Every structure is written in structure tokens, then in C-alpha cells.
């Protein structure tokens, strides 16, 4: 696939999905199939709401290599041939990342989310080599995840421009240490799809961004479908109203993180909305009954419940 095709296939609200586990914290593929079909029925898995499995929010780091591939294959099969499925990869060397990328490609995903190779203490030249080599080896898309908070230098606008010839690099999940650096997206948003990650999705859209990542859509899809529609139509006041309402949920997430980190809030929100997908794997703690009760109160105030 060429870059322009990929840019049309993956944009809008990028939906990070949780990985279902059973009561023994083992992979629950039956539930994976069931919940994937529900997401598709609710309008997710399209080119403006692609599902992103086995990312950090899907506890990729807690999955074995075999489990990682099982989740991808099960999701692709359950979603159907018309659905848009992307996946996250574990952070590895160039050779091993290419091996994983080819496995995901063969399983039917259309694009990959690939972190900066932070374990290798890279520089900007390393980024160009890393992503170019992967692009040359595969036929599906690459969304660069600018994971600078893991200790690697943030990928720069200049480096991204150097990657313009890497045909399968079509998007960047954009977060930077400073607002000044964030605004540099205007230098490359005409080349790559810029997906907001942690900044203001309205500001991102005004500067040429074409999407944002979400975890809440897996529990209540309509909110994010409405939010993207408002952004796409430049109805920024409507978009802000939706974001203001969602801020209650974000405050609940911040409180949750004081007890335990990870992505416990993602699975907790699913449980509170009646779509249980199990608990997170340790060391992340599950939300207890009191926390779930508080979360339900928040969701009622938001009129999601």
C-alpha cells in the first residue's frame, strides 16, 4: 500500500483496545472475539475509527509473543474483512521488529504502531535508519509513536521530513516535551497523518492534525464518533463541549493512577459500562468495587450510563 492509501485508511479516532483476560488472567480469546464484534456493531473499526490492538493500553508488554499474535488474528477474524485493524509492536531491534511486522502483516492488519527504539539510546540518524529499514521490508503502514518519555530523544520535525521517502511511514502519534515542539507538526502534517496524543485535539486539528487516540471509545463508542465528526466539520465549540463533559472521566482516571499505574482505568470503564473484559495483569492492580461504584457515578453524571 502507498502512503496516500494508508492515510485514508487510518485517521479520525484511533481506538486503543483492551486485551480480555479470564479470572485466572489468561488470555480470553472467546471474549476477544465477542467484544470485537460488538465494537464493529457500534461503528468502530472503520477508516475514521480504526481499532488498535496490542498497544500499551492492550497490555502488549504483558503478553507473550504467542499471545500477541493470537489477539491480532482473533480480532482481525472477528471484525470481518471490511474492518480496519492496526496493532502495536513490542520495542525491539530493527531485525526483530521487522520479523514481528511481517507476522502482523500476514495476520491481516493494515498498519503498525511502532515506538521509538528507546532501549538502544538512539539519536535522530538512528530513527531514520530504523523506520526506513522497516518501511522497506513491509507492505503495510507505520505510525511512529513518539515515546520520548521512555528516555529517548523526541523525534524532530527535521527527522520526520527526512523520512518522507519511507513510503510506508504514513502517520505519527504526536506528543512532544514542549508546546513549541508540538506546533512544529505544521511542518510535516501535509506529508503524514498527525494523530494527537496527550495534547489538545482541537488545537491539533487546527494545525493540520487528522486524528487523536482514545481509550474511552471501547466503552462508549458514540462519544468519540461524535467528537471526531465535530472536529472533521470544524465545529470546535461542539467538540469542546464533548471534551468538557469527558473531563470528569479524566479526573477519575487521574485518581485511579494514584493507587496503581498501568491502564487499569481502561478495563474499569469497560466493566462499569457493562462490557467486562477482565482485570489487568500484575503489577497493575484492578479497580475494587468501591472504585467501580465511584466510576459509575461519574459515568451517570456524564450521561454515558
C-alpha positions as CSV (number, residue, x, y, z in Angstrom):
1,X,0.0,0.0,0.0
2,X,1.2,3.5,-0.7
3,X,1.2,6.4,1.7
4,X,-1.9,8.1,0.3
5,X,-3.9,5.0,0.6
6,X,-2.8,4.4,4.1
7,X,-3.6,8.0,5.1
8,X,-7.2,7.5,4.0
9,X,-7.5,4.2,5.9
10,X,-6.2,5.2,9.3
11,X,-7.4,8.6,10.7
12,X,-10.0,10.0,13.0
13,X,-10.5,8.5,16.4
14,X,-7.8,5.8,16.9
15,X,-9.3,3.3,19.3
16,X,-6.9,1.6,21.8
17,X,-8.5,-1.7,22.7
18,X,-8.0,-3.7,26.0
19,X,-6.9,-7.3,25.9
20,X,-9.5,-9.5,27.6
21,X,-8.3,-11.9,30.3
22,X,-10.3,-14.5,32.2
23,X,-10.5,-14.8,36.0
24,X,-7.0,-16.5,36.1
25,X,-5.6,-13.6,34.0
26,X,-5.2,-15.9,31.0
27,X,-5.9,-14.8,27.5
28,X,-9.7,-14.9,26.8
29,X,-10.0,-15.3,23.1
30,X,-13.7,-16.1,23.2
31,X,-14.3,-12.7,24.9
32,X,-11.9,-11.1,22.4
33,X,-14.0,-12.3,19.5
34,X,-17.2,-11.3,21.2
35,X,-16.2,-7.7,22.2
36,X,-14.6,-7.1,18.8
37,X,-17.9,-7.9,17.1
38,X,-19.7,-5.5,19.5
39,X,-17.2,-2.7,18.7
40,X,-17.8,-3.2,15.0
41,X,-21.6,-3.2,15.5
42,X,-21.2,0.1,17.4
43,X,-19.5,1.7,14.4
44,X,-15.8,1.2,15.3
45,X,-13.2,-0.4,13.0
46,X,-13.7,2.0,10.1
47,X,-11.2,4.3,8.4
48,X,-12.3,7.0,10.9
49,X,-12.4,4.7,13.9
50,X,-9.7,2.1,13.4
51,X,-9.2,-0.4,16.1
52,X,-5.6,-0.6,17.6
53,X,-5.0,-3.8,19.4
54,X,-1.9,-5.0,21.4
55,X,-0.8,-1.4,22.1
56,X,0.3,-0.2,25.6
57,X,-3.4,0.1,26.6
58,X,-3.9,-3.5,25.4
59,X,-1.1,-4.6,27.8
60,X,1.2,-5.6,25.0
61,X,4.2,-5.7,27.3
62,X,2.4,-8.2,29.5
63,X,1.6,-10.5,26.5
64,X,3.8,-13.4,25.4
65,X,4.8,-13.4,21.7
66,X,2.3,-16.2,21.1
67,X,-0.5,-14.3,22.9
68,X,0.3,-11.1,21.0
69,X,-0.3,-12.9,17.6
70,X,-3.3,-14.7,18.9
71,X,-5.0,-11.4,19.8
72,X,-4.3,-9.9,16.4
73,X,-5.5,-13.0,14.5
74,X,-8.7,-13.3,16.6
75,X,-9.5,-9.6,16.3
76,X,-9.0,-9.5,12.5
77,X,-11.1,-12.6,12.0
78,X,-13.9,-11.4,14.3
79,X,-14.0,-7.9,12.9
80,X,-14.5,-9.1,9.3
81,X,-12.8,-8.3,6.0
82,X,-14.1,-4.7,5.8
83,X,-12.8,-3.6,9.2
84,X,-9.6,-1.5,9.7
85,X,-7.4,-3.2,12.3
86,X,-4.0,-1.9,13.4
87,X,-1.7,-3.2,16.1
88,X,1.1,-2.2,18.4
89,X,4.5,-3.9,18.4
90,X,6.9,-4.6,21.3
91,X,10.0,-2.4,21.3
92,X,12.9,-4.4,19.8
93,X,15.8,-4.3,17.4
94,X,15.3,-3.5,13.7
95,X,15.6,-7.1,12.7
96,X,13.2,-8.4,15.3
97,X,10.8,-5.5,14.7
98,X,10.7,-6.5,11.0
99,X,10.0,-10.1,11.9
100,X,7.1,-9.0,14.1
101,X,5.8,-6.6,11.5
102,X,5.7,-9.3,8.9
103,X,3.8,-11.6,11.3
104,X,1.2,-8.9,11.9
105,X,1.0,-8.1,8.2
106,X,0.3,-11.8,7.4
107,X,-2.4,-11.8,10.1
108,X,-4.2,-9.1,8.3
109,X,-3.6,-5.7,10.0
110,X,-3.3,-2.7,7.8
111,X,-0.9,-0.7,9.9
112,X,1.5,-0.9,12.9
113,X,2.2,1.5,15.8
114,X,5.9,1.4,16.4
115,X,7.7,3.1,19.3
116,X,11.0,4.9,19.2
117,X,13.7,2.3,19.7
118,X,14.4,3.7,23.2
119,X,16.3,0.7,24.5
120,X,19.1,1.5,22.0
121,X,19.6,5.0,23.3
122,X,19.1,6.3,19.7
123,X,19.8,9.6,18.0
124,X,18.0,11.2,15.1
125,X,20.0,9.4,12.5
126,X,19.2,6.1,14.1
127,X,15.5,7.0,13.8
128,X,15.8,7.5,10.1
129,X,17.6,4.2,9.6
130,X,15.2,2.3,11.9
131,X,11.9,3.4,10.4
132,X,13.3,3.4,6.8
133,X,14.5,-0.2,7.1
134,X,11.2,-1.4,8.4
135,X,9.3,0.5,5.7
136,X,11.4,-1.1,3.0
137,X,10.7,-4.6,4.4
138,X,6.9,-4.5,4.6
139,X,3.8,-3.6,2.6
140,X,1.6,-2.1,5.4
141,X,1.7,1.2,7.2
142,X,3.8,2.5,10.0
143,X,2.6,5.0,12.6
144,X,5.6,6.3,14.5
145,X,4.8,6.6,18.2
146,X,7.0,9.5,19.6
147,X,7.6,7.8,23.0
148,X,10.2,10.3,24.2
149,X,9.1,9.8,27.9
150,X,10.9,6.5,28.0
151,X,14.2,8.3,27.8
152,X,14.8,8.5,24.0
153,X,15.1,12.0,22.4
154,X,11.9,13.2,20.9
155,X,11.8,12.7,17.1
156,X,12.2,16.1,15.5
157,X,10.3,17.7,12.7
158,X,13.5,17.7,10.7
159,X,13.9,14.0,11.1
160,X,10.3,13.3,10.1
161,X,10.9,15.3,6.9
162,X,13.9,13.1,6.2
163,X,11.5,10.1,6.4
164,X,9.3,11.5,3.7
165,X,10.8,8.9,1.3
166,X,9.9,6.0,3.6
167,X,6.7,5.1,1.7
168,X,5.0,3.1,4.4
169,X,5.6,5.7,7.2
170,X,2.3,7.4,6.9
171,X,1.5,8.8,10.4
172,X,3.0,10.0,13.6
173,X,1.3,9.7,17.0
174,X,2.4,13.1,18.2
175,X,3.4,14.2,21.7
176,X,6.4,16.4,22.5
177,X,8.2,17.7,25.6
178,X,7.2,21.3,24.8
179,X,4.4,23.1,23.2
180,X,6.8,24.8,20.8
181,X,8.0,21.5,19.5
182,X,4.4,20.3,19.3
183,X,3.5,23.1,17.0
184,X,6.2,22.0,14.6
185,X,3.7,19.5,13.3
186,X,2.7,22.2,10.8
187,X,6.0,21.5,9.0
188,X,5.1,17.9,8.2
189,X,1.3,17.4,8.6
190,X,0.9,17.7,4.8
191,X,3.0,14.6,4.4
192,X,2.0,12.4,7.4
193,X,-1.2,11.9,9.3
194,X,-0.6,13.6,12.7
195,X,-2.5,11.8,15.5
196,X,-2.8,13.8,18.7
197,X,-1.5,12.0,21.8
198,X,-1.9,14.0,25.0
199,X,-2.3,17.4,23.6
200,X,-5.5,19.3,22.8
201,X,-7.2,17.5,19.9
202,X,-8.8,20.8,18.8
203,X,-5.5,22.6,18.6
204,X,-4.0,19.6,16.8
205,X,-6.8,19.7,14.2
206,X,-6.4,23.4,13.6
207,X,-2.7,22.8,12.9
208,X,-3.4,20.1,10.4
209,X,-3.8,17.0,12.6
210,X,-6.1,14.3,11.3
211,X,-7.0,12.3,14.4
212,X,-6.5,11.6,18.0
213,X,-6.0,8.5,20.2
214,X,-8.7,7.4,22.6
215,X,-9.3,4.6,25.1
216,X,-12.8,5.6,26.1
217,X,-14.4,4.7,22.8
218,X,-14.2,1.0,23.6
219,X,-16.6,1.5,26.5
220,X,-18.9,4.2,24.9
221,X,-18.2,4.5,21.2
222,X,-20.7,7.2,20.4
223,X,-18.9,9.9,22.3
224,X,-15.7,9.6,20.2
225,X,-17.6,9.1,16.9
226,X,-19.4,12.4,17.7
227,X,-16.2,14.1,18.7
228,X,-14.4,13.2,15.5
229,X,-17.4,14.3,13.4
230,X,-17.3,17.7,15.2
231,X,-13.6,18.0,14.6
232,X,-13.8,16.9,11.0
233,X,-16.5,19.5,10.3
234,X,-14.6,22.2,12.3
235,X,-17.4,22.5,14.8
236,X,-14.9,23.3,17.5
237,X,-17.4,24.6,20.1
238,X,-19.3,21.3,19.9
239,X,-16.1,19.4,20.1
240,X,-15.1,21.4,23.2
241,X,-18.4,20.7,24.9
242,X,-17.8,17.0,24.4
243,X,-14.3,17.2,25.8
244,X,-15.5,19.2,28.8
245,X,-18.0,16.5,29.6
246,X,-15.3,13.8,29.3
247,X,-13.1,15.8,31.7
248,X,-15.0,14.2,34.5
249,X,-13.8,10.8,33.4
250,X,-10.2,12.0,33.0
251,X,-10.2,13.2,36.6
252,X,-11.4,9.8,37.7
253,X,-8.5,8.3,35.7
254,X,-6.0,10.5,37.5
255,X,-7.4,9.5,40.9
256,X,-7.1,5.8,39.8
257,X,-3.5,6.3,38.9
258,X,-2.6,7.3,42.4
259,X,-3.4,3.8,43.6
260,X,-1.8,1.9,40.7
261,X,-0.5,2.8,37.3
262,X,-0.8,0.9,34.0
263,X,-4.1,1.0,32.1
264,X,-6.5,-0.1,34.9
265,X,-8.9,2.7,34.0
266,X,-9.5,1.3,30.5
267,X,-10.7,-2.0,31.8
268,X,-12.5,-0.5,34.7
269,X,-14.5,1.8,32.3
270,X,-15.5,-1.3,30.3
271,X,-16.7,-3.0,33.5
272,X,-18.6,0.0,34.6
273,X,-20.4,0.2,31.3
274,X,-21.4,-3.5,31.4
275,X,-18.8,-4.8,29.0
276,X,-16.4,-6.6,31.3
277,X,-13.1,-7.7,29.8
278,X,-11.4,-8.9,32.9
279,X,-8.6,-7.4,35.1
280,X,-5.2,-6.1,34.2
281,X,-2.1,-8.3,34.8
282,X,0.1,-7.6,37.7
283,X,1.8,-5.5,38.8
284,X,-1.1,-3.2,37.8
285,X,-3.9,-3.5,40.4
286,X,-7.6,-3.9,39.4
287,X,-10.1,-1.4,40.5
288,X,-12.0,-2.6,43.5
289,X,-15.8,-2.4,44.0
290,X,-15.7,1.0,45.7
291,X,-13.7,2.5,42.8
292,X,-16.1,0.9,40.2
293,X,-19.0,2.4,42.1
294,X,-17.4,5.9,42.0
295,X,-16.7,5.4,38.3
296,X,-20.3,4.6,37.6
297,X,-21.4,7.8,39.4
298,X,-19.1,9.7,37.1
299,X,-20.5,8.0,34.0
300,X,-24.0,8.8,35.1
301,X,-23.1,12.5,35.5
302,X,-21.7,12.3,32.0
303,X,-24.9,10.6,30.8
304,X,-23.0,7.7,29.5
305,X,-24.9,5.4,31.8
